[in-house]
Coordinates of C-alpha atoms in Angstrom, one line a residue:
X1 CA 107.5 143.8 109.2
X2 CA 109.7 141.0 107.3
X3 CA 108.8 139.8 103.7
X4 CA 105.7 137.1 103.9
X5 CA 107.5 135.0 101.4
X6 CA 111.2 135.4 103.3
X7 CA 113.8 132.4 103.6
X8 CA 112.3 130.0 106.1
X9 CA 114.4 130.8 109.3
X10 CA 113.4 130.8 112.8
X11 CA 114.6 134.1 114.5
X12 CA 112.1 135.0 117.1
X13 CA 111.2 138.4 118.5
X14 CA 110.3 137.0 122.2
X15 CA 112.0 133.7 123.4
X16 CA 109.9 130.7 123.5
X17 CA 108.4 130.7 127.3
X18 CA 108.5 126.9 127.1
X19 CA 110.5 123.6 126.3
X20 CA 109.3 123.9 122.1
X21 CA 108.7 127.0 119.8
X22 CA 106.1 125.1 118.3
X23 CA 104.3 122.2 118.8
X24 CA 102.2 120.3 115.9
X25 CA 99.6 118.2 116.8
X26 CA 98.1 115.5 114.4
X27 CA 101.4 113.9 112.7
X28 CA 99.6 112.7 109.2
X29 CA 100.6 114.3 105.9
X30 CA 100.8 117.9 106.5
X31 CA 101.3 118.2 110.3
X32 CA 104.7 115.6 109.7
X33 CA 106.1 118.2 106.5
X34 CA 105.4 121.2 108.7
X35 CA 107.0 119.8 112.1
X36 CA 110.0 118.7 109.7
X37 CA 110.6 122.1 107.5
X38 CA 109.9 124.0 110.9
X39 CA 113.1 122.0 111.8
X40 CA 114.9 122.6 109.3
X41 CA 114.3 126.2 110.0
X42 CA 115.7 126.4 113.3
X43 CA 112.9 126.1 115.4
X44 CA 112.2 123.6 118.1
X45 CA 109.8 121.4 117.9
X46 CA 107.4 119.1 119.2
X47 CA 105.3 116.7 117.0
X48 CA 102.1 114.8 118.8
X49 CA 100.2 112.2 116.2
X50 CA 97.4 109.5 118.0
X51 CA 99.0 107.1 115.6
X52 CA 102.0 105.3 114.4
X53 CA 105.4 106.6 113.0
X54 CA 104.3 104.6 109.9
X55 CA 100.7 107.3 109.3
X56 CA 98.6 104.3 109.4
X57 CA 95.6 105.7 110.9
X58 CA 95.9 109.1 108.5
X59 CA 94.3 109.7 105.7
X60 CA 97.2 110.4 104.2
X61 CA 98.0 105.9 104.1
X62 CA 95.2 105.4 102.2
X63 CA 95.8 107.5 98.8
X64 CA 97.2 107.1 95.2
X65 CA 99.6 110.5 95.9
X66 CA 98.6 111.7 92.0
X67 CA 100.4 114.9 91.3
X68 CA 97.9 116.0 88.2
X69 CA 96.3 119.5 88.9
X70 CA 95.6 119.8 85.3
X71 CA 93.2 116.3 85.6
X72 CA 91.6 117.1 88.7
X73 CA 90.8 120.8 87.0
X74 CA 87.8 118.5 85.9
X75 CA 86.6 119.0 89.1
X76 CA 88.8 121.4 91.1
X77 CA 88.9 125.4 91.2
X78 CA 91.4 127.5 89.8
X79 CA 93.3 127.9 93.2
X80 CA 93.5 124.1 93.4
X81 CA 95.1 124.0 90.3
X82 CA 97.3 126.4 90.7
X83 CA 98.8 125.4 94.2
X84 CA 98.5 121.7 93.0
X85 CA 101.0 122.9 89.6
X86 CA 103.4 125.0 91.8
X87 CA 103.5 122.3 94.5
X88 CA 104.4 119.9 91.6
X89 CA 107.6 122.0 90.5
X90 CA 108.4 121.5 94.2
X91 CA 108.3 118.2 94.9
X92 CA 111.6 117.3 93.9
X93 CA 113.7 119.7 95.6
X94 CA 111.6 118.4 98.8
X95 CA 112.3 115.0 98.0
X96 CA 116.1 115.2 98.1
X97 CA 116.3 116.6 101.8
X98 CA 114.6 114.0 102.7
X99 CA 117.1 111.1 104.7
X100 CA 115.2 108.1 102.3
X101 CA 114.3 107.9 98.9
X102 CA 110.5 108.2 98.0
X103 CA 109.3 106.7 94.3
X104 CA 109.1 109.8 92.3
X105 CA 107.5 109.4 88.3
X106 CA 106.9 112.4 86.0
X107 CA 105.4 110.5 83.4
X108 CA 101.9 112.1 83.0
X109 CA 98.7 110.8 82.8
X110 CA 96.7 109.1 80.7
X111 CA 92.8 109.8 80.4
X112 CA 91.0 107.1 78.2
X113 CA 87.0 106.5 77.8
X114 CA 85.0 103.8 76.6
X115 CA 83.2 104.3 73.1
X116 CA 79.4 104.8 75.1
X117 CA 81.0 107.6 77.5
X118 CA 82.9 109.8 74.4
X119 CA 80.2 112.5 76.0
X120 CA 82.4 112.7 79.3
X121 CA 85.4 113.7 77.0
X122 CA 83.8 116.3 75.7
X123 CA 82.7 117.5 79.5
X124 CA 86.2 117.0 81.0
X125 CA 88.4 119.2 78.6
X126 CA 85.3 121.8 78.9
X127 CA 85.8 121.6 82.2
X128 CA 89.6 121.7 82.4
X129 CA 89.4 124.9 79.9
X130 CA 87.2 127.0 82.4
X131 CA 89.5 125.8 85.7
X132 CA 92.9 125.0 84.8
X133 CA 95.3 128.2 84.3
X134 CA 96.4 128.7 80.7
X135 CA 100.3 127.7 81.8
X136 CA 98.9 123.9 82.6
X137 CA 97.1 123.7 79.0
X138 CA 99.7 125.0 76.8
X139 CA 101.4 121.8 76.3
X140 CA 99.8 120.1 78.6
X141 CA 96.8 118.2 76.6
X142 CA 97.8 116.2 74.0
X143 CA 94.9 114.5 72.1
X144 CA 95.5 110.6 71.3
X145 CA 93.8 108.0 69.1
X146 CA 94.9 105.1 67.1
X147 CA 99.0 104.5 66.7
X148 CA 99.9 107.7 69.1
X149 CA 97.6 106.4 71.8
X150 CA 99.3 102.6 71.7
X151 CA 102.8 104.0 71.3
X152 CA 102.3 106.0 74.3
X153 CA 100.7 103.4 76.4
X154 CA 101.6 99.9 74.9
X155 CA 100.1 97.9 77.5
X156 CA 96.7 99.2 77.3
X157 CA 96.9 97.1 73.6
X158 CA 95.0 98.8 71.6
X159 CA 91.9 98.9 73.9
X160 CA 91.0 102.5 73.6
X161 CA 90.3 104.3 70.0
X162 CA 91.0 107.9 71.9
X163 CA 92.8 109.5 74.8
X164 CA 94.1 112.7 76.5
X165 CA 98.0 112.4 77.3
X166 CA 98.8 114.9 80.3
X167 CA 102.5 114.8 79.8
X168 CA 103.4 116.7 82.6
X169 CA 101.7 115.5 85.8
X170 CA 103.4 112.8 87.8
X171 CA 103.1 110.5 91.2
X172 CA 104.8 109.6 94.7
X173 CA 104.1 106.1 96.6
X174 CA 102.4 107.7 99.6
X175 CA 103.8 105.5 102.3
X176 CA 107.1 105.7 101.1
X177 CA 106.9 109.5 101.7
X178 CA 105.3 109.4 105.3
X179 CA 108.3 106.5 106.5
X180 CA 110.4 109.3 104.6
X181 CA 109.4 112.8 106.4
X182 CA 109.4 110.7 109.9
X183 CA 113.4 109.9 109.7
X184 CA 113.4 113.5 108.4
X185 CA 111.9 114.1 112.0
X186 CA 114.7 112.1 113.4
X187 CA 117.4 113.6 111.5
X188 CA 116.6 117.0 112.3
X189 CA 115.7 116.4 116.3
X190 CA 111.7 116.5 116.3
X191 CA 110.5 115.5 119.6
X192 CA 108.1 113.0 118.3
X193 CA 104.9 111.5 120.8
X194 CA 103.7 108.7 118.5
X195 CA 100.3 107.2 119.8
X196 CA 99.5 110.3 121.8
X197 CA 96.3 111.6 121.2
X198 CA 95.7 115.5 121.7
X199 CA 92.2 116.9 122.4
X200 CA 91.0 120.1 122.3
X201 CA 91.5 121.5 125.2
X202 CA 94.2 119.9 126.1
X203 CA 96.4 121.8 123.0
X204 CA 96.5 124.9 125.2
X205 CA 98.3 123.1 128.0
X206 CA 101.1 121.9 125.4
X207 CA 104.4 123.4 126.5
X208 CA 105.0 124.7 123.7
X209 CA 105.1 128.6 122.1
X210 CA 103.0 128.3 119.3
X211 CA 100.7 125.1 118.9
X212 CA 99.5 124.2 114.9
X213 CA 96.6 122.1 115.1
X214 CA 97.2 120.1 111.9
X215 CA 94.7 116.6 112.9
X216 CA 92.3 116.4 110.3
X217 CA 88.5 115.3 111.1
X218 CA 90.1 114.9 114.7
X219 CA 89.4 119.2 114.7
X220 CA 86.1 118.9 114.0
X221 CA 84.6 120.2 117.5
X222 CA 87.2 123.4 116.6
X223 CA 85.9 124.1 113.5
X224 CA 82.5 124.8 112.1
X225 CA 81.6 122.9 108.5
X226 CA 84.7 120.7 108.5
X227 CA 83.9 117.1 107.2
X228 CA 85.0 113.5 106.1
X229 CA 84.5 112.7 102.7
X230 CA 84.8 109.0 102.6
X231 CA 87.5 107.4 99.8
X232 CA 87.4 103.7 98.8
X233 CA 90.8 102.1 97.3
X234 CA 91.9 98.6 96.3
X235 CA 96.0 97.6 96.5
X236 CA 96.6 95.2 94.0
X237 CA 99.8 93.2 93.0
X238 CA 99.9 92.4 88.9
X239 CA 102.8 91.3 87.1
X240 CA 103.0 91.7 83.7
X241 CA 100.5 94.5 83.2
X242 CA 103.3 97.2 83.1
X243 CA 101.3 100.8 83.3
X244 CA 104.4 103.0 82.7
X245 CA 101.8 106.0 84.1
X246 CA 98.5 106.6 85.6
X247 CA 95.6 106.1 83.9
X248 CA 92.4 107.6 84.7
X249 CA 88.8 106.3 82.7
X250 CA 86.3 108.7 82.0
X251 CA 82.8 107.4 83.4
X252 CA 79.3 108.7 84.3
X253 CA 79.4 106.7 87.1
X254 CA 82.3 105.5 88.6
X255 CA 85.1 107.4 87.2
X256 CA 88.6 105.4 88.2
X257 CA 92.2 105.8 88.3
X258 CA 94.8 103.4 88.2
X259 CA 98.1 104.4 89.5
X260 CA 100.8 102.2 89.2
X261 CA 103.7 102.0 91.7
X262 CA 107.2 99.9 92.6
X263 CA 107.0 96.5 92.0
X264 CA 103.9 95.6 90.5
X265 CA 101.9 97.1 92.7
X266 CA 98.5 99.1 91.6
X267 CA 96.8 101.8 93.6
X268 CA 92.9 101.6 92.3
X269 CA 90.1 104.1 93.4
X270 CA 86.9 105.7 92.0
X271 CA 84.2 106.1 94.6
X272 CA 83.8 109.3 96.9
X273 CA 81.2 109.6 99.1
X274 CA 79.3 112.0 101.6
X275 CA 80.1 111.1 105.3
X276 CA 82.3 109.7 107.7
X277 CA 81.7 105.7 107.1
X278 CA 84.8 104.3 108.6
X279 CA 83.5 101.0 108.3
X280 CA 85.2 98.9 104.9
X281 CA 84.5 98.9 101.8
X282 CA 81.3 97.3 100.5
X283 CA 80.9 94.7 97.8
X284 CA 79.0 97.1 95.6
X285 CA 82.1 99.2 95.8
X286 CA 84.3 96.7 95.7
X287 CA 83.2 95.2 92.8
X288 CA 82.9 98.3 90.5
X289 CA 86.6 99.5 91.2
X290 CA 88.0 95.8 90.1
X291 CA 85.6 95.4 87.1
X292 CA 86.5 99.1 85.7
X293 CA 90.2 98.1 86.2
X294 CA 89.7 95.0 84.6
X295 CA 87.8 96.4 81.9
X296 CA 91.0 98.7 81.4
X297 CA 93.5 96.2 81.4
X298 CA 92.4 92.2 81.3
X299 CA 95.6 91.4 83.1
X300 CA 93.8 92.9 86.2
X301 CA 91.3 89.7 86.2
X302 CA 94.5 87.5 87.7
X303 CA 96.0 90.4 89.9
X304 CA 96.1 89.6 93.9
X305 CA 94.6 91.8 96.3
X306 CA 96.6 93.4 98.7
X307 CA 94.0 95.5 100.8
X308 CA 90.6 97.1 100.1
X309 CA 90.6 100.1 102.2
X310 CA 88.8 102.9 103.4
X311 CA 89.5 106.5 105.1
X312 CA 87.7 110.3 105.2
X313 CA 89.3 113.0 103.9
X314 CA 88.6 116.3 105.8
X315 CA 87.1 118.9 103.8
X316 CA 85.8 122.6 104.3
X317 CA 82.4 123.8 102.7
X318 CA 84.2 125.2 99.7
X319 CA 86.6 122.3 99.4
X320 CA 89.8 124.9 100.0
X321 CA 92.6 124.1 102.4
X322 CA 92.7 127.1 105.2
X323 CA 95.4 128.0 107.0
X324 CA 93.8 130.0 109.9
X325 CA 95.4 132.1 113.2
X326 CA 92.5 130.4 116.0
X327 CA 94.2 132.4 118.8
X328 CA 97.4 134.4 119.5
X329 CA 98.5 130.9 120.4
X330 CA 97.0 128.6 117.8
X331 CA 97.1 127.8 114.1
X332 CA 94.8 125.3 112.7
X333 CA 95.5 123.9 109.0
X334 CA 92.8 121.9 107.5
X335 CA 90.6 120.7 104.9
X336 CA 93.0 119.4 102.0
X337 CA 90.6 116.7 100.9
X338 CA 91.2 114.7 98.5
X339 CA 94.5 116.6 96.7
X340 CA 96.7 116.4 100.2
X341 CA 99.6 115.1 98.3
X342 CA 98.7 117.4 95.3
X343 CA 99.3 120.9 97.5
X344 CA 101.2 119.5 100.4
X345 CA 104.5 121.2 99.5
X346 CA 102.8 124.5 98.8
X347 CA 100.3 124.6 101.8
X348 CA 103.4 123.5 104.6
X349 CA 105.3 125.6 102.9
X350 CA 102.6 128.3 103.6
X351 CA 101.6 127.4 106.9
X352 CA 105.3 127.5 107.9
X353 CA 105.8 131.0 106.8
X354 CA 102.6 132.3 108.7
X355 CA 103.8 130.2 112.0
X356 CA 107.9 131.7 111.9
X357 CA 106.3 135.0 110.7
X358 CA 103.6 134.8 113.8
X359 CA 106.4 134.0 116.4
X360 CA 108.8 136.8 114.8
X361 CA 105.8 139.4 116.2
X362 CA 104.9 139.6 112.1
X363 CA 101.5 140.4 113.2
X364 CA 101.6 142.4 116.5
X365 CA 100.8 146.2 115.2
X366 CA 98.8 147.8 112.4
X367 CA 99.4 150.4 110.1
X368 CA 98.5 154.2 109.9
X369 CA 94.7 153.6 108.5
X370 CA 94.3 151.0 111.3
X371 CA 94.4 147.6 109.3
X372 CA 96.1 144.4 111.1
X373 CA 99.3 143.3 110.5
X374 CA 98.6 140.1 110.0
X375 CA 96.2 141.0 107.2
X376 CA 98.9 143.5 105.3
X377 CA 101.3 140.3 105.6
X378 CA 98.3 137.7 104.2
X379 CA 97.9 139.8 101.2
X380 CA 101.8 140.1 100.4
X381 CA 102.2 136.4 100.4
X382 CA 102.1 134.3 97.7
X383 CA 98.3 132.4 98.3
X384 CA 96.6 135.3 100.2
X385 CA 93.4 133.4 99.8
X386 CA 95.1 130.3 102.1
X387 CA 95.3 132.2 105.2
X388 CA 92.3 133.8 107.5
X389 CA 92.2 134.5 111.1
X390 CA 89.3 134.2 113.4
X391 CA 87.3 137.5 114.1
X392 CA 88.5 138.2 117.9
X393 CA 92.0 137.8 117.1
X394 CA 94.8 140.2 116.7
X395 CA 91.8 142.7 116.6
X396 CA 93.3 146.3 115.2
X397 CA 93.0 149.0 118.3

């Protein structure tokens, strides 16, 4: 059976029966980085997304694309962390095969609090202590107040008495990256179907070998417990503010991050909420993300908005991406959240291992006491806890 972690090369055991070895349906974030490194290993393949070349309609268009698993340890599990920091190291080797360049900053982030909320403080490096993994922390909190905490953000003038400098997180511009990966497509001969909407049974008539089911909430019927989890955001341009990082504000309430991007431009978001609302942003919401951005930075009061947008993130019950074998022919990958851009590299990476290792016949026999293949080639991989496979398939006989 071939190394779960092996160079990623396509060199199947039984020739594709049809016109693609694989054939990704839902072209947002993930499904567009696995049809692309599937590519570049070889393969054939066949991308279907219901929307634009642009990701428009994904989830994936409406984000900030923070790279900070140590920050979102406040609230994230130690294998969230731990994908999110190696997917971090990866980003920029990913970055330069790509035919485009992306806006790439490793400047860290900043984590600031009002005087009233010095309590959340406390709670947030409690928190980070009991999920992050001891490599993130060791230099990777640096405690800030008075000269130190101006010096390293000099536009926030002097606003803030303390802070938390995270020196070693960074940021992408998200829509830079999905115009990016799709003349990656291009480059490497993806047969892309832009607005072509695939629906469940209609993956199995795909001619394709292997079809990986990568579209989000559009997989809900296919899988039990997935979910939207709607995310609010506000574009704004402000000159003259000049964030030289991201800066995240520590509140009971509404905490918000600011992420600043090419040109001016601010990505600003705070609110996260249960269910599948598509509908836009309301003025409650609307109002608290631009009056805790302007109570960071004054500069904000005279910015121009550029959107106010909406969009649900899938999510599983445990809030863990899955990359799951659905039938000798199908592999699902879901339920990144709201830290797509934090694991992307690590989870395609992943999923593309499982599908070239599935197609080599990886997973076809079991071993002398009777366990599958596919579970002796799960545990040898790098994220064991990533992969599952549904109970009636590949069955040990």
């Amino acid at each position: 059976m071939p190394a779960a972690n092996s160079a990623l090369s396509f060199n199947p055991s039984v020739p594709s029966r049809s016109n693609a070895d694989f054939a990704v349906v839902g072209g947002g974030l993930i499904g567009r980085l696995i049809a692309w490194r599937l590519a570049g290993a070889g393969a054939r393949v066949a991308l279907y997304e219901q929307g634009d070349a642009a990701g428009r309609s994904a989830a994936a268009w409406v984000a900030a694309a923070m790279l900070a698993p140590l920050a979102e340890a406040a609230s994230a599990e130690l294998l969230i962390t731990e994908l999110g920091a190696a997917s971090l190291e990866a980003w920029p080797a990913l970055l330069a095969e790509l035919p485009a360049p992306v806006f790439f900053q490793r400047n860290g982030t900043l984590v600031v609090w009002h005087p009233s909320d010095r309590a959340e403080a406390t709670i947030f490096t409690s928190r980070l202590r009991v999920n992050a993994p001891a490599s993130l922390l060791r230099g990777g909190l640096e405690p800030l107040s008075g000269a130190p905490l101006l010096a390293a953000e000099p536009a926030l003038g002097g606003r803030f008495q303390q802070g938390f400098l995270l020196p070693n997180e960074g940021q992408l511009d998200n829509r830079q990256l999905l115009a990016a990966v799709a003349e990656g497509l291009a480059e490497r001969r993806v047969e892309t179907h832009w607005n072509t909407r695939v629906e469940g049974a209609e993956l199995d008539t795909l001619p394709a070998g292997i079809v990986i089911d990568c579209r989000g909430l559009g997989a809900k019927t296919d899988w039990r417990g997935l979910r939207g989890i709607r995310g609010e955001v506000a574009r704004v341009h402000a000159p003259g503010i000049g964030l030289s990082r991201p800066v995240r504000l520590l509140h009971p309430r509404y905490p918000l991050y600011i992420a600043p991007k090419q040109d001016d431009l601010y990505v600003i978001g705070a609110t996260e909420i249960e269910g599948e609302d598509m509908s836009p942003i309301s003025v409650r919401s609307s109002l608290e993300l631009l009056s805790a951005a302007f109570s960071i930075h004054p500069g904000f009061g005279e910015a121009r908005i550029l959107e106010l947008s909406t969009q649900c993130r899938p999510t599983l019950p445990d809030h863990r991406p899955l990359v799951r074998l659905a039938s000798n022919r199908t592999i699902r990958v879901n339920g990144l959240y709201r830290h797509g851009y934090m694991l992307a590299p690590e989870v395609s990476r992943a999923a593309v291992e499982m599908a070239l290792a599935h197609a080599d016949g990886a997973f076809s026999g079991t071993d002398s006491a009777g366990a599958g293949s596919f579970e002796q080639w799960a545990c040898a991989s790098r994220w064991p806890a990533l992969f599952a496979r549904d109970a009636d398939v590949l069955q040990p006989t």
